[in-house]
Amino acid sequence: MALASLLATTGGTQAQSGEIRIALAGPLTGDQATIGDQMRRGAEMAVADLNAAGGVLGRRVVLMMEDDACDPRQAVAVANRLVARNVSFVVGHYCSATSIAASDVYADAGIAQVSPGSTNPRYTERGLGNVFRVCGRDDQQAAVAAEFVARRFPGQAVGITNDLTSPGVTLGDVFQATLNRAGIREALRAQITKGETDFNAVVTRLKSANVRVLYHAAYHREAALLLRQAKDQGLDLQIISNDDLNVRDFWNIVGETGEGSLFTFEADPRRNPAGAEVAKRFEASGYDPSGYTLYSYAAVQIFAQSAAAANAAQPGRILAAMKGREFATALGPIRFDAKGDREGAAYRVYAWRNGQHAEAE
């Protein structure tokens, strides 16, 4: 969104004194640090744009950053620190387990929490009034993946691997149920452990079941290692996975073995005018704003527009102003339902080709 548009959505209120603190909480270190970096860059640019346009309510916005390393226990400590620092709004977390763990702390403090990428349905299913997400849900993207597999790979033996995290189990369950409703029985379902590096036993089972198409409901690092080890055993797998494959790290690990790998993600925000304008400025600085970059940017925009509508920076006033409102963001118009889910979220299937990814035909 251009600076003029940011001014239009945050101006028209009386100036007050002092800075407004908001926070970004996510995996700035650890296996998901690539996504943490996307979140950081998106939030930083959004805050810089707000301040260049005069701030919010005439006040400078300060972005505080905390690393949860995708660890739920660390996320609770992060949330308590942010509450103690009197933040008005939280962008985060990323991993669903950390968002869920931290959400109770923010709920007790009456602070709005907008996740750019927590897709586990449970995040918004617990009746908390302070949780929101600008992404879709696992039960949506797994169904899209299963429908795609049923349509594009008829007659192929389909396997399912999922890690034992709550999102992994949910993705696997929904994919399996949707596939079964389409009249296709999975040839094999196997569980893996997050952080595992040796998948040779799983690959042997996939070979024995003649699996050619694999739905992998887990993180990108494990997907890349599994594909490499499958190739080493002479198994040519067509993998389709969830949104976590939308990171350059996947290709860096898997290399050409990942050619044609598929994953689900929402429609590319760079195809709408607001997203394209923000993306061009990132690209001009030499950064590719893929993944969750614009999702974090949009979350900051939601904060700014809510504070302007409330004419206040108090967390409770901001939270109240978010209900029933449509926001103009880099992702396009966003409105939340009563649970805090984004209305109208729609997943697509993307393919990795020559180190880049684009919507699959």
CSV table of C-alpha atoms in Angstrom, one decimal:
chain,number,residue,atom,x,y,z
A,1,MET,CA,0.0,0.0,0.0
A,2,ALA,CA,1.4,3.4,-1.0
A,3,LEU,CA,2.4,5.9,1.7
A,4,ALA,CA,-0.6,8.1,0.7
A,5,SER,CA,-2.9,5.2,1.3
A,6,LEU,CA,-1.3,4.5,4.7
A,7,LEU,CA,-1.9,8.1,5.6
A,8,ALA,CA,-5.5,7.9,4.6
A,9,THR,CA,-6.1,4.8,6.8
A,10,THR,CA,-4.3,6.2,9.9
A,11,GLY,CA,-4.9,9.9,9.8
A,12,GLY,CA,-7.9,12.1,10.8
A,13,THR,CA,-7.3,11.6,14.6
A,14,GLN,CA,-6.0,13.8,17.3
A,15,ALA,CA,-2.2,13.5,18.0
A,16,GLN,CA,-1.3,12.1,21.3
A,17,SER,CA,2.1,12.0,23.1
A,18,GLY,CA,4.5,9.1,23.3
A,19,GLU,CA,5.4,6.2,21.2
A,20,ILE,CA,3.2,3.2,20.5
A,21,ARG,CA,4.8,-0.2,21.0
A,22,ILE,CA,3.8,-3.2,19.0
A,23,ALA,CA,5.6,-6.5,18.7
A,24,LEU,CA,6.6,-9.2,16.3
A,25,ALA,CA,7.0,-12.7,17.9
A,26,GLY,CA,8.2,-15.6,15.8
A,27,PRO,CA,11.0,-18.1,15.0
A,28,LEU,CA,14.0,-15.7,14.5
A,29,THR,CA,16.3,-18.7,15.2
A,30,GLY,CA,16.0,-22.4,14.7
A,31,ASP,CA,14.7,-24.6,11.9
A,32,GLN,CA,12.0,-22.0,10.9
A,33,ALA,CA,14.3,-19.0,11.0
A,34,THR,CA,13.8,-18.4,7.3
A,35,ILE,CA,10.1,-17.8,7.9
A,36,GLY,CA,11.0,-15.7,11.0
A,37,ASP,CA,13.1,-13.5,8.7
A,38,GLN,CA,10.2,-13.1,6.3
A,39,MET,CA,7.9,-12.0,9.1
A,40,ARG,CA,10.6,-9.6,10.5
A,41,ARG,CA,11.1,-7.9,7.1
A,42,GLY,CA,7.4,-7.5,6.5
A,43,ALA,CA,6.7,-6.0,9.9
A,44,GLU,CA,9.8,-3.8,9.7
A,45,MET,CA,8.8,-2.3,6.4
A,46,ALA,CA,5.2,-1.8,7.4
A,47,VAL,CA,6.3,0.1,10.6
A,48,ALA,CA,8.8,2.2,8.6
A,49,ASP,CA,6.1,3.1,6.1
A,50,LEU,CA,3.7,4.1,8.9
A,51,ASN,CA,6.3,6.3,10.6
A,52,ALA,CA,7.2,7.9,7.3
A,53,ALA,CA,3.6,8.8,6.8
A,54,GLY,CA,3.3,10.4,10.3
A,55,GLY,CA,2.9,7.4,12.5
A,56,VAL,CA,-0.3,6.3,14.0
A,57,LEU,CA,-2.5,8.8,15.9
A,58,GLY,CA,0.4,11.2,15.3
A,59,ARG,CA,2.7,9.0,17.3
A,60,ARG,CA,5.8,7.0,16.3
A,61,VAL,CA,5.3,3.2,16.2
A,62,VAL,CA,8.1,1.1,17.7
A,63,LEU,CA,8.4,-2.5,16.7
A,64,MET,CA,9.7,-4.8,19.4
A,65,MET,CA,10.9,-8.3,18.4
A,66,GLU,CA,11.0,-11.5,20.3
A,67,ASP,CA,12.3,-15.0,19.2
A,68,ASP,CA,10.2,-18.0,20.2
A,69,ALA,CA,12.3,-20.5,18.1
A,70,CYS,CA,8.9,-22.4,17.5
A,71,ASP,CA,9.1,-23.6,21.1
A,72,PRO,CA,5.8,-23.4,23.0
A,73,ARG,CA,7.5,-22.9,26.3
A,74,GLN,CA,9.7,-20.2,25.0
A,75,ALA,CA,6.6,-18.6,23.4
A,76,VAL,CA,4.9,-18.3,26.8
A,77,ALA,CA,8.0,-16.5,28.2
A,78,VAL,CA,8.0,-14.2,25.1
A,79,ALA,CA,4.3,-13.4,25.6
A,80,ASN,CA,4.8,-12.5,29.3
A,81,ARG,CA,7.8,-10.3,28.4
A,82,LEU,CA,5.7,-8.4,25.8
A,83,VAL,CA,2.8,-7.9,28.2
A,84,ALA,CA,5.2,-6.5,30.7
A,85,ARG,CA,6.5,-4.1,28.1
A,86,ASN,CA,3.0,-2.8,27.5
A,87,VAL,CA,2.7,-3.6,23.8
A,88,SER,CA,-0.5,-2.6,22.2
A,89,PHE,CA,-0.6,-5.4,19.5
A,90,VAL,CA,1.2,-8.6,18.6
A,91,VAL,CA,2.1,-9.8,15.1
A,92,GLY,CA,2.7,-13.6,15.7
A,93,HIS,CA,3.5,-16.2,16.3
A,94,TYR,CA,4.2,-18.5,13.3
A,95,CYS,CA,4.2,-22.2,14.5
A,96,SER,CA,0.7,-23.0,15.6
A,97,ALA,CA,1.9,-24.6,18.8
A,98,THR,CA,3.6,-21.4,19.8
A,99,SER,CA,0.6,-19.2,18.8
A,100,ILE,CA,-1.7,-21.4,20.9
A,101,ALA,CA,0.6,-21.4,23.9
A,102,ALA,CA,1.1,-17.7,23.9
A,103,SER,CA,-2.5,-16.8,23.2
A,104,ASP,CA,-3.8,-17.3,26.7
A,105,VAL,CA,-1.2,-14.8,28.0
A,106,TYR,CA,-2.3,-12.2,25.5
A,107,ALA,CA,-6.0,-13.0,26.2
A,108,ASP,CA,-5.5,-12.3,29.9
A,109,ALA,CA,-4.0,-9.0,29.0
A,110,GLY,CA,-6.6,-8.1,26.4
A,111,ILE,CA,-4.1,-7.8,23.6
A,112,ALA,CA,-4.9,-8.6,20.0
A,113,GLN,CA,-2.8,-11.4,18.4
A,114,VAL,CA,-2.7,-11.6,14.6
A,115,SER,CA,-0.8,-14.6,13.3
A,116,PRO,CA,0.6,-14.4,9.7
A,117,GLY,CA,0.9,-18.2,9.4
A,118,SER,CA,-0.6,-20.3,12.2
A,119,THR,CA,-2.9,-22.6,10.3
A,120,ASN,CA,-4.0,-25.1,12.9
A,121,PRO,CA,-7.7,-24.9,13.3
A,122,ARG,CA,-7.4,-25.1,17.1
A,123,TYR,CA,-5.8,-21.7,17.2
A,124,THR,CA,-9.2,-20.0,16.7
A,125,GLU,CA,-11.4,-22.8,18.0
A,126,ARG,CA,-11.0,-22.2,21.7
A,127,GLY,CA,-13.4,-19.3,22.2
A,128,LEU,CA,-10.7,-16.6,22.8
A,129,GLY,CA,-11.8,-13.2,21.6
A,130,ASN,CA,-8.3,-11.8,20.9
A,131,VAL,CA,-6.9,-14.3,18.3
A,132,PHE,CA,-6.9,-13.7,14.5
A,133,ARG,CA,-5.0,-15.0,11.5
A,134,VAL,CA,-4.5,-13.4,8.1
A,135,CYS,CA,-3.8,-16.9,6.6
A,136,GLY,CA,-6.1,-19.8,6.0
A,137,ARG,CA,-6.5,-23.1,8.0
A,138,ASP,CA,-5.0,-26.6,7.7
A,139,ASP,CA,-8.4,-28.1,7.1
A,140,GLN,CA,-8.8,-25.9,4.1
A,141,GLN,CA,-5.4,-26.5,2.5
A,142,ALA,CA,-5.3,-30.3,3.1
A,143,ALA,CA,-8.7,-30.6,1.4
A,144,VAL,CA,-7.4,-28.6,-1.6
A,145,ALA,CA,-4.3,-30.9,-1.8
A,146,ALA,CA,-6.4,-34.1,-1.7
A,147,GLU,CA,-8.8,-32.8,-4.4
A,148,PHE,CA,-5.8,-31.9,-6.6
A,149,VAL,CA,-4.2,-35.3,-6.1
A,150,ALA,CA,-7.5,-37.1,-6.9
A,151,ARG,CA,-7.9,-35.1,-10.1
A,152,ARG,CA,-4.3,-35.0,-11.4
A,153,PHE,CA,-2.9,-38.4,-10.4
A,154,PRO,CA,-5.7,-41.0,-11.0
A,155,GLY,CA,-4.6,-44.6,-10.5
A,156,GLN,CA,-1.4,-43.7,-8.7
A,157,ALA,CA,-0.7,-45.2,-5.3
A,158,VAL,CA,-0.9,-42.4,-2.7
A,159,GLY,CA,1.0,-42.3,0.6
A,160,ILE,CA,0.7,-40.0,3.5
A,161,THR,CA,3.5,-39.0,5.9
A,162,ASN,CA,2.8,-36.6,8.8
A,163,ASP,CA,4.8,-35.5,11.8
A,164,LEU,CA,3.3,-35.9,15.2
A,165,THR,CA,2.7,-32.2,15.8
A,166,SER,CA,-0.9,-31.1,16.1
A,167,PRO,CA,-0.8,-29.4,12.6
A,168,GLY,CA,0.8,-32.4,11.0
A,169,VAL,CA,-1.8,-34.8,12.4
A,170,THR,CA,-4.7,-32.4,11.4
A,171,LEU,CA,-3.3,-32.0,7.8
A,172,GLY,CA,-2.9,-35.8,7.5
A,173,ASP,CA,-6.3,-36.6,8.8
A,174,VAL,CA,-8.1,-34.1,6.6
A,175,PHE,CA,-6.1,-35.1,3.5
A,176,GLN,CA,-6.9,-38.8,4.1
A,177,ALA,CA,-10.6,-38.2,4.7
A,178,THR,CA,-11.0,-36.0,1.6
A,179,LEU,CA,-9.1,-38.5,-0.5
A,180,ASN,CA,-11.3,-41.3,0.8
A,181,ARG,CA,-14.4,-39.4,0.0
A,182,ALA,CA,-13.1,-39.1,-3.6
A,183,GLY,CA,-13.0,-42.9,-3.7
A,184,ILE,CA,-9.2,-43.3,-3.3
A,185,ARG,CA,-7.6,-45.3,-0.5
A,186,GLU,CA,-4.2,-44.4,0.7
A,187,ALA,CA,-1.6,-47.1,0.1
A,188,LEU,CA,0.3,-46.2,3.3
A,189,ARG,CA,0.3,-43.7,6.1
A,190,ALA,CA,3.4,-43.3,8.2
A,191,GLN,CA,4.4,-41.0,11.0
A,192,ILE,CA,7.7,-39.1,11.3
A,193,THR,CA,9.2,-37.0,14.1
A,194,LYS,CA,9.9,-33.3,13.7
A,195,GLY,CA,13.6,-32.8,13.6
A,196,GLU,CA,14.3,-36.3,12.3
A,197,THR,CA,17.0,-36.7,9.7
A,198,ASP,CA,17.0,-40.4,8.7
A,199,PHE,CA,14.0,-41.4,6.6
A,200,ASN,CA,15.4,-44.5,5.0
A,201,ALA,CA,13.0,-46.8,6.9
A,202,VAL,CA,10.0,-44.7,5.8
A,203,VAL,CA,11.3,-44.7,2.2
A,204,THR,CA,11.6,-48.5,2.3
A,205,ARG,CA,8.0,-48.7,3.4
A,206,LEU,CA,6.9,-46.3,0.6
A,207,LYS,CA,8.7,-48.5,-1.9
A,208,SER,CA,7.1,-51.7,-0.6
A,209,ALA,CA,3.7,-50.0,-1.0
A,210,ASN,CA,4.5,-48.8,-4.6
A,211,VAL,CA,3.8,-45.2,-3.5
A,212,ARG,CA,4.4,-42.7,-6.3
A,213,VAL,CA,2.5,-39.7,-4.9
A,214,LEU,CA,3.2,-38.6,-1.3
A,215,TYR,CA,1.3,-36.1,0.8
A,216,HIS,CA,3.8,-34.8,3.3
A,217,ALA,CA,2.1,-33.1,6.3
A,218,ALA,CA,5.2,-31.6,8.0
A,219,TYR,CA,7.9,-29.1,7.7
A,220,HIS,CA,10.1,-28.3,4.7
A,221,ARG,CA,13.4,-29.5,6.1
A,222,GLU,CA,12.1,-33.0,6.7
A,223,ALA,CA,10.4,-33.0,3.2
A,224,ALA,CA,13.7,-32.1,1.5
A,225,LEU,CA,15.7,-34.8,3.4
A,226,LEU,CA,13.0,-37.4,2.7
A,227,LEU,CA,13.0,-36.7,-1.0
A,228,ARG,CA,16.8,-36.9,-1.2
A,229,GLN,CA,16.9,-40.2,0.6
A,230,ALA,CA,14.1,-41.5,-1.6
A,231,LYS,CA,16.2,-40.7,-4.7
A,232,ASP,CA,19.1,-42.4,-3.2
A,233,GLN,CA,17.0,-45.6,-2.9
A,234,GLY,CA,15.8,-45.2,-6.5
A,235,LEU,CA,12.3,-44.1,-5.6
A,236,ASP,CA,10.9,-41.3,-7.8
A,237,LEU,CA,8.3,-39.5,-5.6
A,238,GLN,CA,5.9,-36.8,-6.6
A,239,ILE,CA,5.5,-34.9,-3.3
A,240,ILE,CA,2.8,-32.5,-2.4
A,241,SER,CA,2.9,-30.7,0.9
A,242,ASN,CA,1.6,-27.8,2.9
A,243,ASP,CA,2.4,-24.1,3.1
A,244,ASP,CA,5.8,-24.6,4.8
A,245,LEU,CA,7.4,-25.6,1.5
A,246,ASN,CA,7.0,-22.0,0.4
A,247,VAL,CA,10.5,-21.2,1.5
A,248,ARG,CA,13.8,-21.0,-0.4
A,249,ASP,CA,15.4,-23.2,2.3
A,250,PHE,CA,13.5,-26.2,0.8
A,251,TRP,CA,15.2,-25.8,-2.5
A,252,ASN,CA,18.6,-25.0,-0.9
A,253,ILE,CA,18.4,-28.4,0.9
A,254,VAL,CA,16.8,-30.6,-1.8
A,255,GLY,CA,18.3,-29.1,-5.0
A,256,GLU,CA,17.2,-30.5,-8.3
A,257,THR,CA,15.6,-33.5,-6.6
A,258,GLY,CA,12.8,-31.1,-5.6
A,259,GLU,CA,11.9,-30.3,-9.2
A,260,GLY,CA,8.2,-30.5,-9.6
A,261,SER,CA,7.5,-30.6,-5.9
A,262,LEU,CA,4.0,-29.3,-5.0
A,263,PHE,CA,2.6,-27.4,-2.1
A,264,THR,CA,-0.5,-25.5,-1.1
A,265,PHE,CA,-0.5,-21.8,-0.3
A,266,GLU,CA,-2.9,-18.9,-0.7
A,267,ALA,CA,-3.2,-16.8,-3.8
A,268,ASP,CA,-0.1,-14.7,-4.5
A,269,PRO,CA,-0.7,-11.3,-3.0
A,270,ARG,CA,1.6,-9.7,-5.6
A,271,ARG,CA,-1.3,-10.2,-8.1
A,272,ASN,CA,-3.4,-7.5,-6.4
A,273,PRO,CA,-2.4,-3.8,-6.8
A,274,ALA,CA,-1.7,-3.1,-3.1
A,275,GLY,CA,0.5,-6.2,-2.8
A,276,ALA,CA,2.3,-5.5,-6.0
A,277,GLU,CA,3.2,-2.0,-4.9
A,278,VAL,CA,4.7,-3.2,-1.6
A,279,ALA,CA,6.4,-6.2,-3.3
A,280,LYS,CA,8.1,-3.9,-5.8
A,281,ARG,CA,9.7,-1.9,-3.1
A,282,PHE,CA,11.1,-5.1,-1.5
A,283,GLU,CA,12.3,-6.3,-4.8
A,284,ALA,CA,14.0,-2.9,-5.5
A,285,SER,CA,16.1,-3.5,-2.3
A,286,GLY,CA,17.1,-7.0,-3.6
A,287,TYR,CA,14.7,-9.0,-1.4
A,288,ASP,CA,12.1,-11.5,-2.7
A,289,PRO,CA,9.0,-10.9,-0.5
A,290,SER,CA,7.7,-14.4,-0.8
A,291,GLY,CA,6.1,-16.6,1.9
A,292,TYR,CA,4.9,-14.7,4.9
A,293,THR,CA,6.5,-11.3,4.2
A,294,LEU,CA,3.4,-9.6,3.0
A,295,TYR,CA,1.3,-11.4,5.6
A,296,SER,CA,3.2,-9.7,8.4
A,297,TYR,CA,3.0,-6.4,6.6
A,298,ALA,CA,-0.7,-6.8,6.4
A,299,ALA,CA,-1.0,-7.6,10.1
A,300,VAL,CA,0.7,-4.3,10.9
A,301,GLN,CA,-1.7,-2.5,8.6
A,302,ILE,CA,-4.6,-4.1,10.5
A,303,PHE,CA,-3.1,-2.7,13.8
A,304,ALA,CA,-2.8,0.8,12.3
A,305,GLN,CA,-6.3,0.9,10.9
A,306,SER,CA,-7.8,-0.5,14.1
A,307,ALA,CA,-6.0,2.1,16.2
A,308,ALA,CA,-7.2,4.9,13.9
A,309,ALA,CA,-10.8,3.6,14.1
A,310,ALA,CA,-10.6,3.5,17.9
A,311,ASN,CA,-8.8,6.8,18.1
A,312,ALA,CA,-6.7,5.1,20.8
A,313,ALA,CA,-3.6,3.0,21.3
A,314,GLN,CA,-4.9,1.0,24.3
A,315,PRO,CA,-4.9,-2.7,23.5
A,316,GLY,CA,-8.6,-3.2,24.5
A,317,ARG,CA,-9.8,-0.3,22.3
A,318,ILE,CA,-7.7,-1.7,19.3
A,319,LEU,CA,-9.1,-5.2,19.9
A,320,ALA,CA,-12.7,-3.9,20.0
A,321,ALA,CA,-12.2,-1.9,16.7
A,322,MET,CA,-11.0,-5.1,14.9
A,323,LYS,CA,-14.4,-6.8,15.2
A,324,GLY,CA,-16.7,-6.6,12.1
A,325,ARG,CA,-14.3,-4.3,10.2
A,326,GLU,CA,-12.9,-4.7,6.7
A,327,PHE,CA,-9.2,-3.8,6.3
A,328,ALA,CA,-7.4,-2.6,3.2
A,329,THR,CA,-4.1,-4.6,3.2
A,330,ALA,CA,-1.3,-5.8,1.0
A,331,LEU,CA,-3.1,-9.1,0.9
A,332,GLY,CA,-6.2,-7.4,-0.4
A,333,PRO,CA,-9.4,-6.7,1.7
A,334,ILE,CA,-9.5,-8.7,4.9
A,335,ARG,CA,-12.4,-9.3,7.2
A,336,PHE,CA,-12.4,-11.7,10.2
A,337,ASP,CA,-15.3,-14.0,11.2
A,338,ALA,CA,-16.4,-14.4,14.8
A,339,LYS,CA,-13.7,-16.9,15.6
A,340,GLY,CA,-10.9,-14.7,14.2
A,341,ASP,CA,-10.4,-16.6,10.9
A,342,ARG,CA,-9.9,-14.7,7.7
A,343,GLU,CA,-13.0,-14.8,5.6
A,344,GLY,CA,-12.7,-16.0,2.0
A,345,ALA,CA,-9.2,-17.6,2.4
A,346,ALA,CA,-8.6,-19.7,-0.8
A,347,TYR,CA,-5.6,-22.1,-1.3
A,348,ARG,CA,-3.9,-22.8,-4.6
A,349,VAL,CA,-1.4,-25.5,-5.5
A,350,TYR,CA,2.2,-24.4,-6.4
A,351,ALA,CA,5.1,-26.2,-8.1
A,352,TRP,CA,8.8,-25.8,-7.7
A,353,ARG,CA,10.6,-25.4,-11.0
A,354,ASN,CA,14.3,-24.5,-11.5
A,355,GLY,CA,14.5,-23.0,-8.0
A,356,GLN,CA,11.4,-20.9,-8.3
A,357,HIS,CA,7.7,-21.7,-7.6
A,358,ALA,CA,4.6,-20.7,-9.5
A,359,GLU,CA,1.0,-21.8,-9.5
A,360,ALA,CA,0.6,-25.3,-10.9
A,361,GLU,CA,-1.3,-25.7,-14.1
